[in-house]
Coordinates of C-alpha atoms in Angstrom, one line a residue:
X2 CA 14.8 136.3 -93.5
X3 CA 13.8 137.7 -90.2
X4 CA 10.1 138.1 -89.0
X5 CA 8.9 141.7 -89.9
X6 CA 11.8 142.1 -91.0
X7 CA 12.3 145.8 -92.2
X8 CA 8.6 146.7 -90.8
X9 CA 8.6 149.8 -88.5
X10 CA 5.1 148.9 -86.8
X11 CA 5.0 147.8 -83.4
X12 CA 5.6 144.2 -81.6
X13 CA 2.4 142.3 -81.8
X14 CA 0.7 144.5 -84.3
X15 CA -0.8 142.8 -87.6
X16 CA -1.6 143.9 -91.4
X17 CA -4.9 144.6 -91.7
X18 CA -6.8 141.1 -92.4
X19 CA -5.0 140.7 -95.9
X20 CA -6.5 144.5 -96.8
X21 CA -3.4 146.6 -98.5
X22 CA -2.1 149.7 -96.4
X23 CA -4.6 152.9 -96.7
X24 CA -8.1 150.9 -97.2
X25 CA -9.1 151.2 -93.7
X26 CA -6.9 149.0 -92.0
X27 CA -4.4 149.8 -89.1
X28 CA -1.1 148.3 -88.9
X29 CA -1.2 148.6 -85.2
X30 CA -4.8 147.1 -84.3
X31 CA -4.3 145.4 -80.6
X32 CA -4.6 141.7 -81.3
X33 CA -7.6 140.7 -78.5
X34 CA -10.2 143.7 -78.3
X35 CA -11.0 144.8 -74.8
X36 CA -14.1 143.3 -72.8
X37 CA -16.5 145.7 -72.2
X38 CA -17.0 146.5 -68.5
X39 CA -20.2 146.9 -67.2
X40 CA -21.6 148.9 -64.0
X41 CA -24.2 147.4 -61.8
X42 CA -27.1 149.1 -60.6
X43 CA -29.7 148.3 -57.9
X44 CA -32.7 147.5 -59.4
X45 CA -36.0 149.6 -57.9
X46 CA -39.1 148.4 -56.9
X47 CA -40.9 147.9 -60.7
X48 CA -37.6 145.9 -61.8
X49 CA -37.8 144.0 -58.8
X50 CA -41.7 142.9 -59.3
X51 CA -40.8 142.3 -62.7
X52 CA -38.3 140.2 -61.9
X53 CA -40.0 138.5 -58.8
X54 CA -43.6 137.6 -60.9
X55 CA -45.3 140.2 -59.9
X56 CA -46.8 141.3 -56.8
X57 CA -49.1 138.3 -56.4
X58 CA -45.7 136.6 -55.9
X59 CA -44.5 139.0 -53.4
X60 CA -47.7 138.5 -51.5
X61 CA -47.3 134.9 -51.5
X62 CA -44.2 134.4 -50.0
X63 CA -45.2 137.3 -47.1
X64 CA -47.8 134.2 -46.2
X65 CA -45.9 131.9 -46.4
X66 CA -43.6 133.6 -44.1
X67 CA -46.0 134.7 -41.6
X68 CA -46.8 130.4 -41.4
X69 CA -44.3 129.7 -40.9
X70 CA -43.5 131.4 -37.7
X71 CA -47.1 131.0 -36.7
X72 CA -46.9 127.0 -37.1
X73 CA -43.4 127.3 -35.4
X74 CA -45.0 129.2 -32.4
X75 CA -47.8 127.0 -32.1
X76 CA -46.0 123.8 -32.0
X77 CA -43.4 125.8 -29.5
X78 CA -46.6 126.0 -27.3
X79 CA -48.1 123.1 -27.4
X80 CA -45.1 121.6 -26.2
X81 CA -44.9 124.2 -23.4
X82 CA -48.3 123.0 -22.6
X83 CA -47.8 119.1 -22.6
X84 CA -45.0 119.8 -20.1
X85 CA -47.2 121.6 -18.2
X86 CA -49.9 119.4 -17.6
X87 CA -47.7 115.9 -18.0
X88 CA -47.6 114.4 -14.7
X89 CA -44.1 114.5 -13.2
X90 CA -42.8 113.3 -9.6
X91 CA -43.4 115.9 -6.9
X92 CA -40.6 115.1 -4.6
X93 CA -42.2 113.9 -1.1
X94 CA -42.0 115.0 2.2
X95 CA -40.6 112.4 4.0
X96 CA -41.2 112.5 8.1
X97 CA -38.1 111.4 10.4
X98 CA -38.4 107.9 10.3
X99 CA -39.4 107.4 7.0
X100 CA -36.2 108.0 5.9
X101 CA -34.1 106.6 8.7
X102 CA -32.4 103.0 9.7
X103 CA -33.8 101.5 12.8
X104 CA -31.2 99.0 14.8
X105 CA -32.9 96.8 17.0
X106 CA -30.6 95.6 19.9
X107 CA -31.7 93.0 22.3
X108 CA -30.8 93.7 25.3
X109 CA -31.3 90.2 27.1
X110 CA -29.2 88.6 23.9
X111 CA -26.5 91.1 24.0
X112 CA -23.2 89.0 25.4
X113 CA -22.3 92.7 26.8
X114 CA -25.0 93.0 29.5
X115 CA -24.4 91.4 32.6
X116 CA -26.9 90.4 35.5
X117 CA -27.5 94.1 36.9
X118 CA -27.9 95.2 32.7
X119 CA -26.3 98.5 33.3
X120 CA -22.8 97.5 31.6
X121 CA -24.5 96.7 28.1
X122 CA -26.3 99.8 27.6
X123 CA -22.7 101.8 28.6
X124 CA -21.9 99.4 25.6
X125 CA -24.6 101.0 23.3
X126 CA -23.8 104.1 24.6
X127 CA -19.8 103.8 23.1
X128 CA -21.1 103.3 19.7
X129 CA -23.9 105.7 19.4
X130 CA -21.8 108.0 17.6
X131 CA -20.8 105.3 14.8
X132 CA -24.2 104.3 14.8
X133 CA -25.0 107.8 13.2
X134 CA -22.1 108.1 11.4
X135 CA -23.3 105.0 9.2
X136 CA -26.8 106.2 8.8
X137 CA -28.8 104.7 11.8
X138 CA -31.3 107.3 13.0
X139 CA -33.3 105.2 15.6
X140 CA -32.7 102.6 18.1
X141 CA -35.6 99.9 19.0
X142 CA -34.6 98.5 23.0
X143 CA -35.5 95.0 23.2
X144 CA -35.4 93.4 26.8
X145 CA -36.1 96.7 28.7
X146 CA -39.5 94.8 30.3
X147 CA -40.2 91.8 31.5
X148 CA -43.3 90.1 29.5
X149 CA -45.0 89.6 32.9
X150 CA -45.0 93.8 33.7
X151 CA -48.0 95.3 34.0
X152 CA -49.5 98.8 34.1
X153 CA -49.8 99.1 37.6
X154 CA -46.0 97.8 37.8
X155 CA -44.4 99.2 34.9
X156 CA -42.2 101.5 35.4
X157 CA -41.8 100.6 39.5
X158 CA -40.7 97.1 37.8
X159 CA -37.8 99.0 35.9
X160 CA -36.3 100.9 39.0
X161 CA -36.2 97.7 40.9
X162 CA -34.3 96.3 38.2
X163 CA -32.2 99.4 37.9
X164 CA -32.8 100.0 34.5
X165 CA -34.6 103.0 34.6
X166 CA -31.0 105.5 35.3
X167 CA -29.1 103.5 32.3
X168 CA -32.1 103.7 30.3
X169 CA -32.4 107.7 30.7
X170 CA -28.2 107.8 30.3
X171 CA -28.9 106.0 27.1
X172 CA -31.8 108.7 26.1
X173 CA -29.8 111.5 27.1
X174 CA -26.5 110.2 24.8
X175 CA -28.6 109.6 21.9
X176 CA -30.0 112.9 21.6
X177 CA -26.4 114.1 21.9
X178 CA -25.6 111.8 19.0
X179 CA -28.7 112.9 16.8
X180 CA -30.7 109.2 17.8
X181 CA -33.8 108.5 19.1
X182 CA -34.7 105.7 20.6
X183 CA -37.9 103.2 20.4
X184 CA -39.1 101.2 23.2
X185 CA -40.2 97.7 22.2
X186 CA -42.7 97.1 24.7
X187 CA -44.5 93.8 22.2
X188 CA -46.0 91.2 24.7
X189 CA -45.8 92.9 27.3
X190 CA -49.3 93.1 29.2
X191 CA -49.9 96.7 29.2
X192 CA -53.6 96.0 29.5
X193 CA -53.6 94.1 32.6
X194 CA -56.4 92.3 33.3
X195 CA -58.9 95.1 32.5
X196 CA -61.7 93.7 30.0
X197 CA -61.5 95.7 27.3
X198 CA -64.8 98.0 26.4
X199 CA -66.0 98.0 30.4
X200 CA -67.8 101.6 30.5
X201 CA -66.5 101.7 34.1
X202 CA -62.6 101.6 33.8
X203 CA -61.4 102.7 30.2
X204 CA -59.3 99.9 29.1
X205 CA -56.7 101.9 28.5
X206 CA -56.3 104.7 31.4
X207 CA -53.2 103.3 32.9
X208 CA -51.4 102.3 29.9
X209 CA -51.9 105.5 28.9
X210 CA -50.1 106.8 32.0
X211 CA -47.1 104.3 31.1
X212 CA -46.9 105.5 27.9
X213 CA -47.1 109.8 29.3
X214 CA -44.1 108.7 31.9
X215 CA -41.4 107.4 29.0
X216 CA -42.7 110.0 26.6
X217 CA -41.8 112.4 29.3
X218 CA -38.3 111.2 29.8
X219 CA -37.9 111.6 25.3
X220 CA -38.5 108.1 24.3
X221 CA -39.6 108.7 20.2
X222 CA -42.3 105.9 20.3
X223 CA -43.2 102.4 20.9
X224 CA -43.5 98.9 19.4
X225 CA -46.7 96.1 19.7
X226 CA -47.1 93.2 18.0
X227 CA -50.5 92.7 16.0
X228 CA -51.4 90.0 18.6
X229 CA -51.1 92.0 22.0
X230 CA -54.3 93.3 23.3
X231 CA -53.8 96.7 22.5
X232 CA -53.4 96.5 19.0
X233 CA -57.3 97.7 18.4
X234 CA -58.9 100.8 17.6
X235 CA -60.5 102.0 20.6
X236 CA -56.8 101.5 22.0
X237 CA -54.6 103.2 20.3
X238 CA -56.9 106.1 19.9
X239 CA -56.3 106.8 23.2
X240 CA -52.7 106.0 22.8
X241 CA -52.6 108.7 19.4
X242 CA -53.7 111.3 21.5
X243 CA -51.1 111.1 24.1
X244 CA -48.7 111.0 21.0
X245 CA -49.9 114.3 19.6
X246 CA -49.0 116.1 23.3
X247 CA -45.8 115.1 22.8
X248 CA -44.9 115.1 18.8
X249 CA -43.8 118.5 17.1
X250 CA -43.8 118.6 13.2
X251 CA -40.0 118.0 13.5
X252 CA -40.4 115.2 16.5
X253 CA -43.6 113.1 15.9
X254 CA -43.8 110.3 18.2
X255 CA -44.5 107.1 16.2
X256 CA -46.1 103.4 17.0
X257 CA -44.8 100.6 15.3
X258 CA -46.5 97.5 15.1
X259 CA -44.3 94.0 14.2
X260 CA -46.4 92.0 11.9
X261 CA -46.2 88.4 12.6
X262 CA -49.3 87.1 11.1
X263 CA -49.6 86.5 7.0
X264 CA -52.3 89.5 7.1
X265 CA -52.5 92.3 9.5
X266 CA -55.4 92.7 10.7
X267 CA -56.5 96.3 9.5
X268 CA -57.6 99.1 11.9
X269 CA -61.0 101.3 10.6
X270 CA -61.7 104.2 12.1
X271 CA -65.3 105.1 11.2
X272 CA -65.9 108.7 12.1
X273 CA -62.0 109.5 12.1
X274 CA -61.0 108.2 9.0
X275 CA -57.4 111.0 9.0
X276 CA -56.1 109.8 11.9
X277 CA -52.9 107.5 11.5
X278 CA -53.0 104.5 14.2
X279 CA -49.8 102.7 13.5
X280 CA -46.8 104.8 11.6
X281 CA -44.7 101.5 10.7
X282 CA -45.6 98.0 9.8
X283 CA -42.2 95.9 10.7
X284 CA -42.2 93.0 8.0
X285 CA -39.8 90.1 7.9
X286 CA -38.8 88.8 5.0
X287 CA -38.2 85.2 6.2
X288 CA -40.7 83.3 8.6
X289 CA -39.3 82.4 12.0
X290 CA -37.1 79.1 12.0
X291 CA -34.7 77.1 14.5
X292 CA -32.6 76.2 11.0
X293 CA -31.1 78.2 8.3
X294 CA -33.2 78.4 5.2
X295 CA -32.6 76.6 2.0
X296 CA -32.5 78.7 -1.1
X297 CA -35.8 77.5 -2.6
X298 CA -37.1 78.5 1.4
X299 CA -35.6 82.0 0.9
X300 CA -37.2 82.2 -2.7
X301 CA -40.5 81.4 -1.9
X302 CA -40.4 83.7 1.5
X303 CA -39.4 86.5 -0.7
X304 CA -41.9 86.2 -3.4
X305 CA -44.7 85.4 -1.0
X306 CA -43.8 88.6 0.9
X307 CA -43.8 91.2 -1.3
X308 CA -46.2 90.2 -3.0
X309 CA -48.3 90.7 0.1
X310 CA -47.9 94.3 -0.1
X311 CA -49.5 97.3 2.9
X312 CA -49.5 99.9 0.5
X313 CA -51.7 102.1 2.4
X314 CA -48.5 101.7 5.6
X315 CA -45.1 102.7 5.1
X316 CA -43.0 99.3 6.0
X317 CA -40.4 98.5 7.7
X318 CA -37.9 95.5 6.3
X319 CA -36.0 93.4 8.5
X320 CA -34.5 89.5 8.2
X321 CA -36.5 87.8 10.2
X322 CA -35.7 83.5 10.2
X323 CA -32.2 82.3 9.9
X324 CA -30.4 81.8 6.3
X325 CA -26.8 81.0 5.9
X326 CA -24.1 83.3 5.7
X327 CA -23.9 83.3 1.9
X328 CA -27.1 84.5 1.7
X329 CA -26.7 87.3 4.8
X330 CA -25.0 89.8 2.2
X331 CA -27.7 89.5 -0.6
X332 CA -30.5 89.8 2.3
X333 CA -29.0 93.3 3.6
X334 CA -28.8 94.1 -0.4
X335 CA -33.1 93.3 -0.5
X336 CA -33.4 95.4 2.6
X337 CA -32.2 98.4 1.6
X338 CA -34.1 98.7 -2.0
X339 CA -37.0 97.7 -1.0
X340 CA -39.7 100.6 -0.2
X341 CA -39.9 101.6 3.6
X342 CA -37.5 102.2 6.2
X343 CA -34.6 98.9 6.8
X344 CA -34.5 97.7 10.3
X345 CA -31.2 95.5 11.1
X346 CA -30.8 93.6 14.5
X347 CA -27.9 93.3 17.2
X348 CA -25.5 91.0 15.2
X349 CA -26.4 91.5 12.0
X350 CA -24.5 92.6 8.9
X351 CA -24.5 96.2 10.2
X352 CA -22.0 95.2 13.5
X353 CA -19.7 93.8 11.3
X354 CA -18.5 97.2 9.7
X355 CA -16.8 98.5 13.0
X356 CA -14.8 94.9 12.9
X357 CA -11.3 95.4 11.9
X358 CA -11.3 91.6 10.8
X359 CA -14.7 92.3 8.4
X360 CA -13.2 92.2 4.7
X361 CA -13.6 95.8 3.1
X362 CA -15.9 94.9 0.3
X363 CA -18.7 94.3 3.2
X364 CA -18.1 97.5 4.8
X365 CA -18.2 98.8 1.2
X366 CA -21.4 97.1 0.4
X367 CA -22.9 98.8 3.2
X368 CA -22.0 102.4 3.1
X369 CA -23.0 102.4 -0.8
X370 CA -25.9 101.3 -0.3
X371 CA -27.2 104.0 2.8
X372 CA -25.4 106.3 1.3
X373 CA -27.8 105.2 -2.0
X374 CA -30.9 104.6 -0.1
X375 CA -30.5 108.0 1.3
X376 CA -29.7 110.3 -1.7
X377 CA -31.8 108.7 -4.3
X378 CA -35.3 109.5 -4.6
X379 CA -36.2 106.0 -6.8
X380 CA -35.3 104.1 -3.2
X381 CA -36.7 106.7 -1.0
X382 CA -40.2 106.4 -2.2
X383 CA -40.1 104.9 -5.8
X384 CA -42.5 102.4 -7.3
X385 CA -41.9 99.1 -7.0
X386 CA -42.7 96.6 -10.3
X387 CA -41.9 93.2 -10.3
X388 CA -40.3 91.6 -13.0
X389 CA -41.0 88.3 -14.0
X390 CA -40.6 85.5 -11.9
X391 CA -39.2 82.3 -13.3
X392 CA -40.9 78.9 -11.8
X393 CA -41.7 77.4 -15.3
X394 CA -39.5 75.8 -17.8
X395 CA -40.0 78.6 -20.3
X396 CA -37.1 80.6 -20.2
X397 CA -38.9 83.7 -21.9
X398 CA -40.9 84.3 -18.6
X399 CA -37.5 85.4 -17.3
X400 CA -34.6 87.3 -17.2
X401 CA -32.0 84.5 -16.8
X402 CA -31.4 81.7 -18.8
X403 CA -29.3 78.5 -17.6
X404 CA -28.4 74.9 -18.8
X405 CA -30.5 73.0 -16.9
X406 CA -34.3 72.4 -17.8
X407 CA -35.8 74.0 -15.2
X408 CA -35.0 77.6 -14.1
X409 CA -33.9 78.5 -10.5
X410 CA -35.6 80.7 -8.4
X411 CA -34.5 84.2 -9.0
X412 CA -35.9 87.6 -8.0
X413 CA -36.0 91.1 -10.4
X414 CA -37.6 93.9 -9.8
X415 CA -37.7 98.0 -10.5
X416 CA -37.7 101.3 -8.1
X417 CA -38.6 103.9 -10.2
X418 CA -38.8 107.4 -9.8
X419 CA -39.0 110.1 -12.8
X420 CA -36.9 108.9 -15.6
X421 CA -34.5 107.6 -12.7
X422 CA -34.4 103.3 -12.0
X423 CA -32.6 101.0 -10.0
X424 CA -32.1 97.3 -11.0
X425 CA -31.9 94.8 -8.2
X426 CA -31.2 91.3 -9.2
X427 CA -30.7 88.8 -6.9
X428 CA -29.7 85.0 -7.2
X429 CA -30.6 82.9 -4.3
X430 CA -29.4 79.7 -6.2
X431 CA -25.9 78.0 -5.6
X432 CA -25.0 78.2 -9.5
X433 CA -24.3 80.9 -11.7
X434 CA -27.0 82.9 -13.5
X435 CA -26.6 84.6 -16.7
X436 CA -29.4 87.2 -17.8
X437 CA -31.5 86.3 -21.2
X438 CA -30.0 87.7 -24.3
X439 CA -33.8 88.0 -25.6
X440 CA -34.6 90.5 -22.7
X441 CA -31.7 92.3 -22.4
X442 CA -32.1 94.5 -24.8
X443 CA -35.4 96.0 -23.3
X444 CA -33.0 98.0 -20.6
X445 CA -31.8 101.3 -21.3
X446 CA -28.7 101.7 -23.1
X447 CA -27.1 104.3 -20.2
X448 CA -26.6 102.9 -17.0
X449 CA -24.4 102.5 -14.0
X450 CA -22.9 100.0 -11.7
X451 CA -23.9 100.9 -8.2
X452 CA -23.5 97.6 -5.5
X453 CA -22.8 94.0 -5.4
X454 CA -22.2 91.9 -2.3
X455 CA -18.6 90.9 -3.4
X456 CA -18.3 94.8 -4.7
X457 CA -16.0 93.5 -7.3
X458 CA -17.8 94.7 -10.7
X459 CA -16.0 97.5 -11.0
X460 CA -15.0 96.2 -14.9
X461 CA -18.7 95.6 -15.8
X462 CA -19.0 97.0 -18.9
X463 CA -22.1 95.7 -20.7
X464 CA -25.5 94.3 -19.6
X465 CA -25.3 91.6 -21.8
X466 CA -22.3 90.4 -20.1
X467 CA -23.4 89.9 -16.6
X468 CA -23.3 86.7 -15.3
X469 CA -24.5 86.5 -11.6
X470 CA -22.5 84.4 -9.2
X471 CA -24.0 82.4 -6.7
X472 CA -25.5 83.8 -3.6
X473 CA -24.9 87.1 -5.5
X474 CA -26.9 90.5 -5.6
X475 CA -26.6 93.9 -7.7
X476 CA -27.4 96.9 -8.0
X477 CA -27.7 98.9 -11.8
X478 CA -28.6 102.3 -11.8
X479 CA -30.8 103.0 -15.2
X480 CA -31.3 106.1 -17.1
X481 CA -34.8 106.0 -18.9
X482 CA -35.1 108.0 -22.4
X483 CA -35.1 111.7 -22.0
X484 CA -33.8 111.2 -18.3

């Protein structure tokens, strides 16, 4: 029998919960009952209180808001204020040869110059422009006097000898090529004879008339030695104010004195205590000698050096004594990032780059690291901190470990500037050096390759890696924290 079968009420519909038809229940009652729908309302300000706790509540979390932005404010000022008043690197002012290359060319030495010495100065002259180009700003003559010339001969001695014409052809180029040029003048007995101190004759009247003629014809200043005569303060007192007739604030005429004693003897001036005697102290790193160093030579001249620091003189670097060619390339490395301005000589590294024969990593080497010692203001004027110096058998002292019991001489130290440092590692040793796992990882993780002497780390990926090769020196560019 079929399903409602002969029922007339609709599809779906059901008899009234068992309840026969006509006592209240429909036949067609909808089998779910509709949900009710219900209309929000926005609740006003008594509901809301209500609903919040009250208005103690609401006046709660007003105080807490107001805090908040109070402690956020404060703590944005503070901070304003520690940057403030944290002390931070004012960049420095650097005067003209403070940031330039001196190139020292002998003019007696130089296989160029024949017997008249006119030929090797039209020499110099062909190269001034690539002399500038690769960041020399100064040449030092060497040879122009004879150690015998005196003040009352001077510059008489110099026509004689024809050098006088080549010497202003050489001034007059330079200044076309943006150089100036230094007269070394060391040992030569500009003082005569004259006792110095006699209250008849100031010692120093006639040199100061030599000095007035070449600062006339645009000489930039002058080089002494510590042991000539004139190296004292009534001296170059006299001498500083015939420099001040002739220097500008763009073209200060300088003195530099070459320090060949262990200690300079200092220079006090008592009742002019802001007047600068000497502008440059020319350093060497390695003492004079007929023979090329040994390593442990070099190693020891290096450490003894700097730590004989002239803080209160801006320095000038230069070689000095002989060392072998394998050490030539890691010397010109220490030159460049040490403080002061790098002095090279005739036949020195620097020649070499304007040799087609000179293998490119050199000239590389070279023009990174001007083009570094320029730009960057850790090597321009950065402090200088030592790192520690391995002479012992403990291998903690250092940054390099080896095989052998006793650690070879090796040399780290720091320029920093800001949150900006340079790494210099150098090893003077005939072995390979590998740095200390244990100290590695005090160096900041971000950092950069910048020089080698083989220039041949371009696939130096970690610190921990590096492994120096002998006779080698690099340069790693660190960013401190927050840098």
């Amino acid at each position: 029998m079929p399903l409602n079968a002969g029922a007339e009420t609709d599809y779906g519909s059901v008899p009234g919960a068992g309840l026969p038809v006509g006592e209240g229940a429909s036949e067609t009652a909808p089998l779910f009952a509709p949900v009710p729908i219900h209309q929000w309302q926005p609740m006003n300000r008594e509901q809301l209180e209500t609903t919040a706790g009250g208005s103690g509540w609401r006046a709660a979390r007003c105080y807490l808001v107001v805090l908040f932005w109070l402690a956020w404010m404060s703590m944005l000022a503070v901070a304003a204020v520690i940057v403030v008043i944290s002390p931070k690197p004012v960049p420095m002012s650097l005067k003209w040869w403070q940031k330039c290359l001196f190139y020292q060319i002998q003019l007696e030495l130089s296989p160029d110059v024949q017997a008249e010495g006119s030929e090797g100065i039209n020499v110099v002259c062909e190269h001034l422009p690539y002399l500038r180009s690769v960041g020399v700003g100064a040449l030092i003559l060497q040879g122009v006097f004879h150690k015998k010339a005196s003040t009352a001969n001077l510059t008489e001695l110099t026509e004689s000898l024809e050098t006088k014409t080549p010497i202003q052809h050489l001034l007059t180029e330079g200044n076309k090529a943006d150089l100036r040029v230094v007269l070394d003048i060391c040992e030569v007995n500009l003082l005569g004879n004259e006792i110095i101190g006699n209250s008849n004759t100031p010692s120093n009247h006639s040199a100061t008339d030599v000095l007035r003629f070449w600062l006339e014809q645009g000489v930039a200043g002058f080089v002494i030695c510590d042991t000539d005569p004139a190296f004292s303060v009534e001296t170059l007192l006299g001498w500083r104010a015939v420099f001040e007739e002739f220097s500008t604030q763009q073209e200060e005429r300088i003195l530099l004195v070459k320090q060949t004693s262990d200690v300079l003897r200092p220079l006090t001036v008592l009742t002019q205590s802001n007047i600068t005697l000497v502008n440059v102290v020319m350093r060497s790193i390695l003492p004079k000698s007929q023979q090329p160093l040994s390593s442990e030579e070099v190693a020891k001249a290096i450490v003894t050096q700097l730590q004989t620091g002239q803080e209160d003189m801006w320095t000038s670097w230069t070689f000095g004594g002989e060392a072998s060619d394998e050490l030539k390339g890691l010397l010109m490395v220490l030159v460049m990032t040490l403080p002061g301005s790098p002095a090279f000589k005739y036949k020195e590294e620097i020649d070499r780059t304007w040799d087609e024969k000179t293998p490119h990593s050199e000239v590389d080497l070279f023009s990174t690291l001007i083009h570094s010692k320029s730009r960057e203001e850790a090597l321009l004027y950065g402090r200088l901190t030592f790192l520690p110096f391995n002479t012992t058998n403990s291998f903690s002292l250092s940054p390099f470990s080896t095989s052998s019991v006793s650690s070879p001489p090796v040399l780290a130290f720091l320029r920093s500037w800001g949150c900006m440092q340079f790494l210099v590692l150098l090893n003077v040793w005939p072995e390979p050096l590998s740095l200390d796992p244990a100290w590695t990882p005090s160096l900041p993780e971000n950092w950069v390759f910048v020089a080698s002497t083989g220039m041949n780390r371009v696939g130096l990926t970690s610190l921990y890696s590096i492994k120096l090769q002998p006779y080698e020196a690099l340069v790693i560019k660190l960013f401190k924290p927050g840098g």
